[in-house]
Amino acid sequence: MKILIYGENTKEIEKLAEKVGLDVVESGTEIIASHEKSIDLVASYGGDGTFMKCEKDFPGIPKFILKKSHTTKKGHHLPNEEILEKVAKGEYRTEEEIKIEGNTKDRRIVGLNEIIVHNSDPRQAIRYEIFVNGKQIGHEIIGDGVAISTPFGSTGYYRAITDSFFEVGIGIAFNNSTEQSDHMVIRDDSEIKVKIMRGPAMAYADNHAEEIPLNPGDEIIIKKSAEKAKIVKII
């Protein structure tokens, strides 16, 4: 079984993987590219942010987390060596998680956790309208923005805003609105449109570096992506 260890300072983890009989793909862009189609699993060594970057760089390949610190929320509560041993023995199953995408200005961004529309200037709130399946939700909203989350991502930024999480659907969390705006969970086949009334704002997926500027009158359509993430669960 070919496995890629993704992250920084992975040499010790690579040794553990080889110790239990896994075939570790060497790091390095050219080497990885030559093996990418034959990689069976990716082990993300680090925290939640590393895992999101890992999914962005290697979409569709089953992957799991090897924790670098106790602050990581995702992953298994087992020692890394034990996780690798179970993987080598085939003691795992693969589950699919939905991903979410935003489309605007002929650009597309895809996230595992969420699509976020946020004020570009932290000193100035944005004004925006939000529509679900063509129906406006409330009136013009004033605040720092909105996070549109998957169930997988609902234990992250969505939970920080709402103090809640969910297991089915798509979550909408309003960030620092000047008036009470009830957070909601809607069907995952819904289409959400966010229209900027006053900016400047930006849209981005997860913690990715890419962002899309949004100005007054701009709209972004957010919905479930056709892409899915494959998450390895140890059994």
PDB file of C-alpha atoms in Angstrom:
ATOM      1  CA  MET A   1       0.000   0.000   0.000  1.00  0.00           C
ATOM      2  CA  LYS A   2       1.447   3.350  -1.065  1.00  0.00           C
ATOM      3  CA  ILE A   3       1.000   6.141   1.474  1.00  0.00           C
ATOM      4  CA  LEU A   4       1.997   9.800   1.386  1.00  0.00           C
ATOM      5  CA  ILE A   5       2.813  11.582   4.633  1.00  0.00           C
ATOM      6  CA  TYR A   6       1.702  15.204   4.217  1.00  0.00           C
ATOM      7  CA  GLY A   7       2.959  18.017   6.446  1.00  0.00           C
ATOM      8  CA  GLU A   8       6.133  19.430   7.905  1.00  0.00           C
ATOM      9  CA  ASN A   9       8.930  17.552   9.685  1.00  0.00           C
ATOM     10  CA  THR A  10       7.528  14.162   8.726  1.00  0.00           C
ATOM     11  CA  LYS A  11      10.710  12.039   8.866  1.00  0.00           C
ATOM     12  CA  GLU A  12       9.887  10.343  12.191  1.00  0.00           C
ATOM     13  CA  ILE A  13       6.347   9.587  11.048  1.00  0.00           C
ATOM     14  CA  GLU A  14       7.681   8.184   7.769  1.00  0.00           C
ATOM     15  CA  LYS A  15       9.921   5.849   9.765  1.00  0.00           C
ATOM     16  CA  LEU A  16       6.928   4.666  11.827  1.00  0.00           C
ATOM     17  CA  ALA A  17       4.957   4.023   8.640  1.00  0.00           C
ATOM     18  CA  GLU A  18       7.783   2.013   7.096  1.00  0.00           C
ATOM     19  CA  LYS A  19       8.192   0.093  10.370  1.00  0.00           C
ATOM     20  CA  VAL A  20       4.636  -1.253  10.133  1.00  0.00           C
ATOM     21  CA  GLY A  21       5.065  -2.217   6.485  1.00  0.00           C
ATOM     22  CA  LEU A  22       3.634   0.738   4.575  1.00  0.00           C
ATOM     23  CA  ASP A  23       5.241   1.880   1.322  1.00  0.00           C
ATOM     24  CA  VAL A  24       5.951   5.572   1.905  1.00  0.00           C
ATOM     25  CA  VAL A  25       6.053   7.895  -1.100  1.00  0.00           C
ATOM     26  CA  GLU A  26       9.019  10.232  -0.791  1.00  0.00           C
ATOM     27  CA  SER A  27       8.336  13.938  -0.394  1.00  0.00           C
ATOM     28  CA  GLY A  28       9.268  16.399  -3.103  1.00  0.00           C
ATOM     29  CA  THR A  29       6.993  17.821  -5.785  1.00  0.00           C
ATOM     30  CA  GLU A  30       8.434  15.892  -8.734  1.00  0.00           C
ATOM     31  CA  ILE A  31       8.538  12.585  -6.853  1.00  0.00           C
ATOM     32  CA  ILE A  32       4.985  12.975  -5.575  1.00  0.00           C
ATOM     33  CA  ALA A  33       3.709  13.891  -9.044  1.00  0.00           C
ATOM     34  CA  SER A  34       5.169  10.691 -10.481  1.00  0.00           C
ATOM     35  CA  HIS A  35       3.367   8.574  -7.845  1.00  0.00           C
ATOM     36  CA  GLU A  36       0.163  10.554  -7.411  1.00  0.00           C
ATOM     37  CA  LYS A  37      -2.080   8.212  -9.394  1.00  0.00           C
ATOM     38  CA  SER A  38      -0.829   5.211  -7.440  1.00  0.00           C
ATOM     39  CA  ILE A  39      -1.101   6.729  -3.944  1.00  0.00           C
ATOM     40  CA  ASP A  40      -3.617   4.703  -1.928  1.00  0.00           C
ATOM     41  CA  LEU A  41      -3.831   6.871   1.183  1.00  0.00           C
ATOM     42  CA  VAL A  42      -2.610  10.218   2.464  1.00  0.00           C
ATOM     43  CA  ALA A  43      -1.727  10.745   6.126  1.00  0.00           C
ATOM     44  CA  SER A  44      -1.988  14.402   7.132  1.00  0.00           C
ATOM     45  CA  TYR A  45       0.545  15.059   9.883  1.00  0.00           C
ATOM     46  CA  GLY A  46      -0.393  18.214  11.756  1.00  0.00           C
ATOM     47  CA  GLY A  47      -3.572  19.993  12.774  1.00  0.00           C
ATOM     48  CA  ASP A  48      -6.952  20.771  11.274  1.00  0.00           C
ATOM     49  CA  GLY A  49      -5.485  23.416   8.969  1.00  0.00           C
ATOM     50  CA  THR A  50      -2.930  20.977   7.568  1.00  0.00           C
ATOM     51  CA  PHE A  51      -5.740  18.511   6.870  1.00  0.00           C
ATOM     52  CA  MET A  52      -7.707  21.111   4.893  1.00  0.00           C
ATOM     53  CA  LYS A  53      -4.620  21.972   2.839  1.00  0.00           C
ATOM     54  CA  CYS A  54      -4.027  18.275   2.312  1.00  0.00           C
ATOM     55  CA  GLU A  55      -7.528  17.821   0.875  1.00  0.00           C
ATOM     56  CA  LYS A  56      -6.994  20.820  -1.398  1.00  0.00           C
ATOM     57  CA  ASP A  57      -3.710  19.429  -2.747  1.00  0.00           C
ATOM     58  CA  PHE A  58      -4.847  15.794  -3.015  1.00  0.00           C
ATOM     59  CA  PRO A  59      -8.628  15.835  -3.542  1.00  0.00           C
ATOM     60  CA  GLY A  60     -10.409  12.522  -3.788  1.00  0.00           C
ATOM     61  CA  ILE A  61      -7.625  10.405  -2.266  1.00  0.00           C
ATOM     62  CA  PRO A  62      -8.647   8.819   1.082  1.00  0.00           C
ATOM     63  CA  LYS A  63      -6.882  10.501   3.962  1.00  0.00           C
ATOM     64  CA  PHE A  64      -6.590  10.612   7.731  1.00  0.00           C
ATOM     65  CA  ILE A  65      -4.987  12.733  10.442  1.00  0.00           C
ATOM     66  CA  LEU A  66      -1.892  11.928  12.438  1.00  0.00           C
ATOM     67  CA  LYS A  67      -1.850  14.456  15.244  1.00  0.00           C
ATOM     68  CA  LYS A  68       1.167  16.620  15.900  1.00  0.00           C
ATOM     69  CA  SER A  69      -0.354  18.241  19.012  1.00  0.00           C
ATOM     70  CA  HIS A  70      -3.296  17.864  21.380  1.00  0.00           C
ATOM     71  CA  THR A  71      -4.965  21.008  20.002  1.00  0.00           C
ATOM     72  CA  THR A  72      -6.095  19.150  16.867  1.00  0.00           C
ATOM     73  CA  LYS A  73      -9.879  18.647  17.035  1.00  0.00           C
ATOM     74  CA  LYS A  74     -10.219  16.113  14.225  1.00  0.00           C
ATOM     75  CA  GLY A  75      -8.663  12.687  13.999  1.00  0.00           C
ATOM     76  CA  HIS A  76      -8.486   9.643  16.245  1.00  0.00           C
ATOM     77  CA  HIS A  77      -7.567   9.521  19.919  1.00  0.00           C
ATOM     78  CA  LEU A  78      -4.949   6.855  19.365  1.00  0.00           C
ATOM     79  CA  PRO A  79      -1.146   7.028  19.228  1.00  0.00           C
ATOM     80  CA  ASN A  80       0.096   7.680  15.705  1.00  0.00           C
ATOM     81  CA  GLU A  81       1.976   4.373  15.551  1.00  0.00           C
ATOM     82  CA  GLU A  82      -1.183   2.447  16.464  1.00  0.00           C
ATOM     83  CA  ILE A  83      -3.149   4.273  13.754  1.00  0.00           C
ATOM     84  CA  LEU A  84      -0.502   3.371  11.178  1.00  0.00           C
ATOM     85  CA  GLU A  85      -0.506  -0.251  12.328  1.00  0.00           C
ATOM     86  CA  LYS A  86      -4.272  -0.471  11.862  1.00  0.00           C
ATOM     87  CA  VAL A  87      -4.021   1.132   8.441  1.00  0.00           C
ATOM     88  CA  ALA A  88      -1.346  -1.382   7.414  1.00  0.00           C
ATOM     89  CA  LYS A  89      -3.640  -4.238   8.558  1.00  0.00           C
ATOM     90  CA  GLY A  90      -6.615  -2.802   6.684  1.00  0.00           C
ATOM     91  CA  GLU A  91      -8.519  -2.096   9.898  1.00  0.00           C
ATOM     92  CA  TYR A  92     -10.295   0.983   8.592  1.00  0.00           C
ATOM     93  CA  ARG A  93     -13.221   2.071   6.474  1.00  0.00           C
ATOM     94  CA  THR A  94     -13.590   5.058   4.157  1.00  0.00           C
ATOM     95  CA  GLU A  95     -16.482   7.493   4.515  1.00  0.00           C
ATOM     96  CA  GLU A  96     -17.443  10.301   2.158  1.00  0.00           C
ATOM     97  CA  GLU A  97     -18.016  13.877   3.301  1.00  0.00           C
ATOM     98  CA  ILE A  98     -19.617  16.598   1.222  1.00  0.00           C
ATOM     99  CA  LYS A  99     -17.597  19.603   0.137  1.00  0.00           C
ATOM    100  CA  ILE A 100     -18.889  23.074  -0.616  1.00  0.00           C
ATOM    101  CA  GLU A 101     -18.143  25.495  -3.425  1.00  0.00           C
ATOM    102  CA  GLY A 102     -18.573  29.162  -4.232  1.00  0.00           C
ATOM    103  CA  ASN A 103     -18.922  30.537  -7.759  1.00  0.00           C
ATOM    104  CA  THR A 104     -18.583  34.179  -8.779  1.00  0.00           C
ATOM    105  CA  LYS A 105     -16.945  36.229 -11.521  1.00  0.00           C
ATOM    106  CA  ASP A 106     -16.050  33.082 -13.490  1.00  0.00           C
ATOM    107  CA  ARG A 107     -14.084  31.867 -10.482  1.00  0.00           C
ATOM    108  CA  ARG A 108     -14.707  28.828  -8.321  1.00  0.00           C
ATOM    109  CA  ILE A 109     -13.461  27.972  -4.851  1.00  0.00           C
ATOM    110  CA  VAL A 110     -14.019  24.654  -3.067  1.00  0.00           C
ATOM    111  CA  GLY A 111     -13.775  23.932   0.653  1.00  0.00           C
ATOM    112  CA  LEU A 112     -13.999  20.933   2.934  1.00  0.00           C
ATOM    113  CA  ASN A 113     -15.138  22.993   5.929  1.00  0.00           C
ATOM    114  CA  GLU A 114     -16.807  26.156   4.679  1.00  0.00           C
ATOM    115  CA  ILE A 115     -17.075  29.048   2.259  1.00  0.00           C
ATOM    116  CA  ILE A 116     -16.728  32.367   4.078  1.00  0.00           C
ATOM    117  CA  VAL A 117     -17.806  35.829   2.976  1.00  0.00           C
ATOM    118  CA  HIS A 118     -16.070  38.354   5.213  1.00  0.00           C
ATOM    119  CA  ASN A 119     -15.365  42.058   5.450  1.00  0.00           C
ATOM    120  CA  SER A 120     -12.023  42.961   3.897  1.00  0.00           C
ATOM    121  CA  ASP A 121     -11.520  45.853   6.320  1.00  0.00           C
ATOM    122  CA  PRO A 122     -11.973  44.710   9.955  1.00  0.00           C
ATOM    123  CA  ARG A 123     -12.840  48.298  10.909  1.00  0.00           C
ATOM    124  CA  GLN A 124     -15.880  48.376   8.651  1.00  0.00           C
ATOM    125  CA  ALA A 125     -18.919  46.086   8.597  1.00  0.00           C
ATOM    126  CA  ILE A 126     -20.354  44.915   5.321  1.00  0.00           C
ATOM    127  CA  ARG A 127     -23.984  45.012   4.239  1.00  0.00           C
ATOM    128  CA  TYR A 128     -25.309  42.008   2.351  1.00  0.00           C
ATOM    129  CA  GLU A 129     -28.450  40.112   1.414  1.00  0.00           C
ATOM    130  CA  ILE A 130     -28.751  36.345   1.499  1.00  0.00           C
ATOM    131  CA  PHE A 131     -31.095  34.137  -0.517  1.00  0.00           C
ATOM    132  CA  VAL A 132     -31.826  30.409  -0.186  1.00  0.00           C
ATOM    133  CA  ASN A 133     -33.238  28.810  -3.338  1.00  0.00           C
ATOM    134  CA  GLY A 134     -34.197  32.269  -4.599  1.00  0.00           C
ATOM    135  CA  LYS A 135     -36.019  33.360  -1.433  1.00  0.00           C
ATOM    136  CA  GLN A 136     -34.504  36.183   0.588  1.00  0.00           C
ATOM    137  CA  ILE A 137     -33.780  35.414   4.227  1.00  0.00           C
ATOM    138  CA  GLY A 138     -34.687  38.424   6.360  1.00  0.00           C
ATOM    139  CA  HIS A 139     -33.604  41.872   5.225  1.00  0.00           C
ATOM    140  CA  GLU A 140     -30.254  43.496   4.564  1.00  0.00           C
ATOM    141  CA  ILE A 141     -27.739  42.201   7.116  1.00  0.00           C
ATOM    142  CA  ILE A 142     -24.973  44.283   8.635  1.00  0.00           C
ATOM    143  CA  GLY A 143     -21.993  42.527  10.164  1.00  0.00           C
ATOM    144  CA  ASP A 144     -18.621  40.903   9.565  1.00  0.00           C
ATOM    145  CA  GLY A 145     -20.044  38.371   7.120  1.00  0.00           C
ATOM    146  CA  VAL A 146     -21.371  34.838   6.880  1.00  0.00           C
ATOM    147  CA  ALA A 147     -19.938  31.308   7.006  1.00  0.00           C
ATOM    148  CA  ILE A 148     -21.584  28.559   4.939  1.00  0.00           C
ATOM    149  CA  SER A 149     -20.497  25.243   6.458  1.00  0.00           C
ATOM    150  CA  THR A 150     -20.526  21.505   5.783  1.00  0.00           C
ATOM    151  CA  PRO A 151     -21.243  19.023   8.597  1.00  0.00           C
ATOM    152  CA  PHE A 152     -17.524  18.164   8.664  1.00  0.00           C
ATOM    153  CA  GLY A 153     -16.649  21.836   9.112  1.00  0.00           C
ATOM    154  CA  SER A 154     -19.407  22.570  11.626  1.00  0.00           C
ATOM    155  CA  THR A 155     -17.113  21.752  14.550  1.00  0.00           C
ATOM    156  CA  GLY A 156     -14.746  24.531  13.454  1.00  0.00           C
ATOM    157  CA  TYR A 157     -15.521  28.140  12.572  1.00  0.00           C
ATOM    158  CA  TYR A 158     -19.278  27.480  12.439  1.00  0.00           C
ATOM    159  CA  ARG A 159     -19.198  26.217  16.016  1.00  0.00           C
ATOM    160  CA  ALA A 160     -17.084  29.167  17.139  1.00  0.00           C
ATOM    161  CA  ILE A 161     -19.802  31.517  15.849  1.00  0.00           C
ATOM    162  CA  THR A 162     -22.907  29.553  16.874  1.00  0.00           C
ATOM    163  CA  ASP A 163     -21.753  27.372  19.787  1.00  0.00           C
ATOM    164  CA  SER A 164     -23.378  24.451  17.965  1.00  0.00           C
ATOM    165  CA  PHE A 165     -22.704  21.870  15.269  1.00  0.00           C
ATOM    166  CA  PHE A 166     -24.736  19.618  12.985  1.00  0.00           C
ATOM    167  CA  GLU A 167     -24.427  16.293  11.177  1.00  0.00           C
ATOM    168  CA  VAL A 168     -26.669  16.677   8.111  1.00  0.00           C
ATOM    169  CA  GLY A 169     -27.254  19.584   5.731  1.00  0.00           C
ATOM    170  CA  ILE A 170     -25.525  22.929   5.201  1.00  0.00           C
ATOM    171  CA  GLY A 171     -25.158  25.465   7.997  1.00  0.00           C
ATOM    172  CA  ILE A 172     -25.410  29.247   7.705  1.00  0.00           C
ATOM    173  CA  ALA A 173     -23.734  31.223  10.485  1.00  0.00           C
ATOM    174  CA  PHE A 174     -23.984  35.016  10.664  1.00  0.00           C
ATOM    175  CA  ASN A 175     -20.809  36.571  12.025  1.00  0.00           C
ATOM    176  CA  ASN A 176     -21.166  39.554  14.405  1.00  0.00           C
ATOM    177  CA  SER A 177     -24.424  40.843  12.954  1.00  0.00           C
ATOM    178  CA  THR A 178     -25.625  44.140  14.390  1.00  0.00           C
ATOM    179  CA  GLU A 179     -29.114  42.669  14.786  1.00  0.00           C
ATOM    180  CA  GLN A 180     -30.080  39.191  15.941  1.00  0.00           C
ATOM    181  CA  SER A 181     -29.832  36.804  12.994  1.00  0.00           C
ATOM    182  CA  ASP A 182     -30.748  33.196  13.706  1.00  0.00           C
ATOM    183  CA  HIS A 183     -28.249  30.695  12.424  1.00  0.00           C
ATOM    184  CA  MET A 184     -29.799  27.922  10.363  1.00  0.00           C
ATOM    185  CA  VAL A 185     -29.211  24.481   8.911  1.00  0.00           C
ATOM    186  CA  ILE A 186     -30.770  23.832   5.503  1.00  0.00           C
ATOM    187  CA  ARG A 187     -30.937  20.898   3.084  1.00  0.00           C
ATOM    188  CA  ASP A 188     -27.628  20.121   1.420  1.00  0.00           C
ATOM    189  CA  ASP A 189     -29.167  20.417  -2.062  1.00  0.00           C
ATOM    190  CA  SER A 190     -29.965  24.084  -1.427  1.00  0.00           C
ATOM    191  CA  GLU A 191     -28.424  26.998  -3.313  1.00  0.00           C
ATOM    192  CA  ILE A 192     -27.344  30.041  -1.313  1.00  0.00           C
ATOM    193  CA  LYS A 193     -26.736  33.435  -2.886  1.00  0.00           C
ATOM    194  CA  VAL A 194     -24.944  36.215  -1.044  1.00  0.00           C
ATOM    195  CA  LYS A 195     -25.213  39.684  -2.580  1.00  0.00           C
ATOM    196  CA  ILE A 196     -22.908  42.429  -1.365  1.00  0.00           C
ATOM    197  CA  MET A 197     -24.683  45.741  -0.819  1.00  0.00           C
ATOM    198  CA  ARG A 198     -21.750  47.563   0.802  1.00  0.00           C
ATOM    199  CA  GLY A 199     -18.167  46.366   0.860  1.00  0.00           C
ATOM    200  CA  PRO A 200     -15.409  45.792   0.450  1.00  0.00           C
ATOM    201  CA  ALA A 201     -15.712  42.059   1.138  1.00  0.00           C
ATOM    202  CA  MET A 202     -13.912  38.874   0.168  1.00  0.00           C
ATOM    203  CA  ALA A 203     -14.819  35.213  -0.214  1.00  0.00           C
ATOM    204  CA  TYR A 204     -12.539  32.291   0.557  1.00  0.00           C
ATOM    205  CA  ALA A 205     -12.667  28.565   1.251  1.00  0.00           C
ATOM    206  CA  ASP A 206     -11.359  27.049   4.475  1.00  0.00           C
ATOM    207  CA  ASN A 207      -7.910  28.469   5.299  1.00  0.00           C
ATOM    208  CA  HIS A 208      -6.702  28.574   1.697  1.00  0.00           C
ATOM    209  CA  ALA A 209      -4.609  31.527   0.594  1.00  0.00           C
ATOM    210  CA  GLU A 210      -6.767  32.232  -2.477  1.00  0.00           C
ATOM    211  CA  GLU A 211      -9.500  34.818  -2.006  1.00  0.00           C
ATOM    212  CA  ILE A 212     -12.035  36.524  -4.257  1.00  0.00           C
ATOM    213  CA  PRO A 213     -12.717  40.256  -3.799  1.00  0.00           C
ATOM    214  CA  LEU A 214     -16.400  41.217  -3.677  1.00  0.00           C
ATOM    215  CA  ASN A 215     -17.656  44.743  -4.252  1.00  0.00           C
ATOM    216  CA  PRO A 216     -21.139  46.293  -4.000  1.00  0.00           C
ATOM    217  CA  GLY A 217     -23.477  44.553  -6.439  1.00  0.00           C
ATOM    218  CA  ASP A 218     -21.351  41.382  -6.632  1.00  0.00           C
ATOM    219  CA  GLU A 219     -22.990  38.034  -5.941  1.00  0.00           C
ATOM    220  CA  ILE A 220     -21.563  34.654  -4.985  1.00  0.00           C
ATOM    221  CA  ILE A 221     -23.490  31.391  -5.371  1.00  0.00           C
ATOM    222  CA  ILE A 222     -22.670  28.761  -2.744  1.00  0.00           C
ATOM    223  CA  LYS A 223     -23.779  25.134  -2.900  1.00  0.00           C
ATOM    224  CA  LYS A 224     -22.728  21.555  -2.318  1.00  0.00           C
ATOM    225  CA  SER A 225     -19.885  20.584  -4.615  1.00  0.00           C
ATOM    226  CA  ALA A 226     -19.905  17.566  -6.911  1.00  0.00           C
ATOM    227  CA  GLU A 227     -16.538  16.737  -5.322  1.00  0.00           C
ATOM    228  CA  LYS A 228     -16.444  14.669  -2.139  1.00  0.00           C
ATOM    229  CA  ALA A 229     -13.787  14.117   0.476  1.00  0.00           C
ATOM    230  CA  LYS A 230     -12.869  10.558   1.456  1.00  0.00           C
ATOM    231  CA  ILE A 231     -12.104  10.258   5.157  1.00  0.00           C
ATOM    232  CA  VAL A 232     -10.430   7.187   6.647  1.00  0.00           C
ATOM    233  CA  LYS A 233     -12.012   5.932   9.882  1.00  0.00           C
ATOM    234  CA  ILE A 234     -10.041   3.505  12.037  1.00  0.00           C
ATOM    235  CA  ILE A 235     -12.025   0.468  13.253  1.00  0.00           C
TER     236      ILE A 235
END
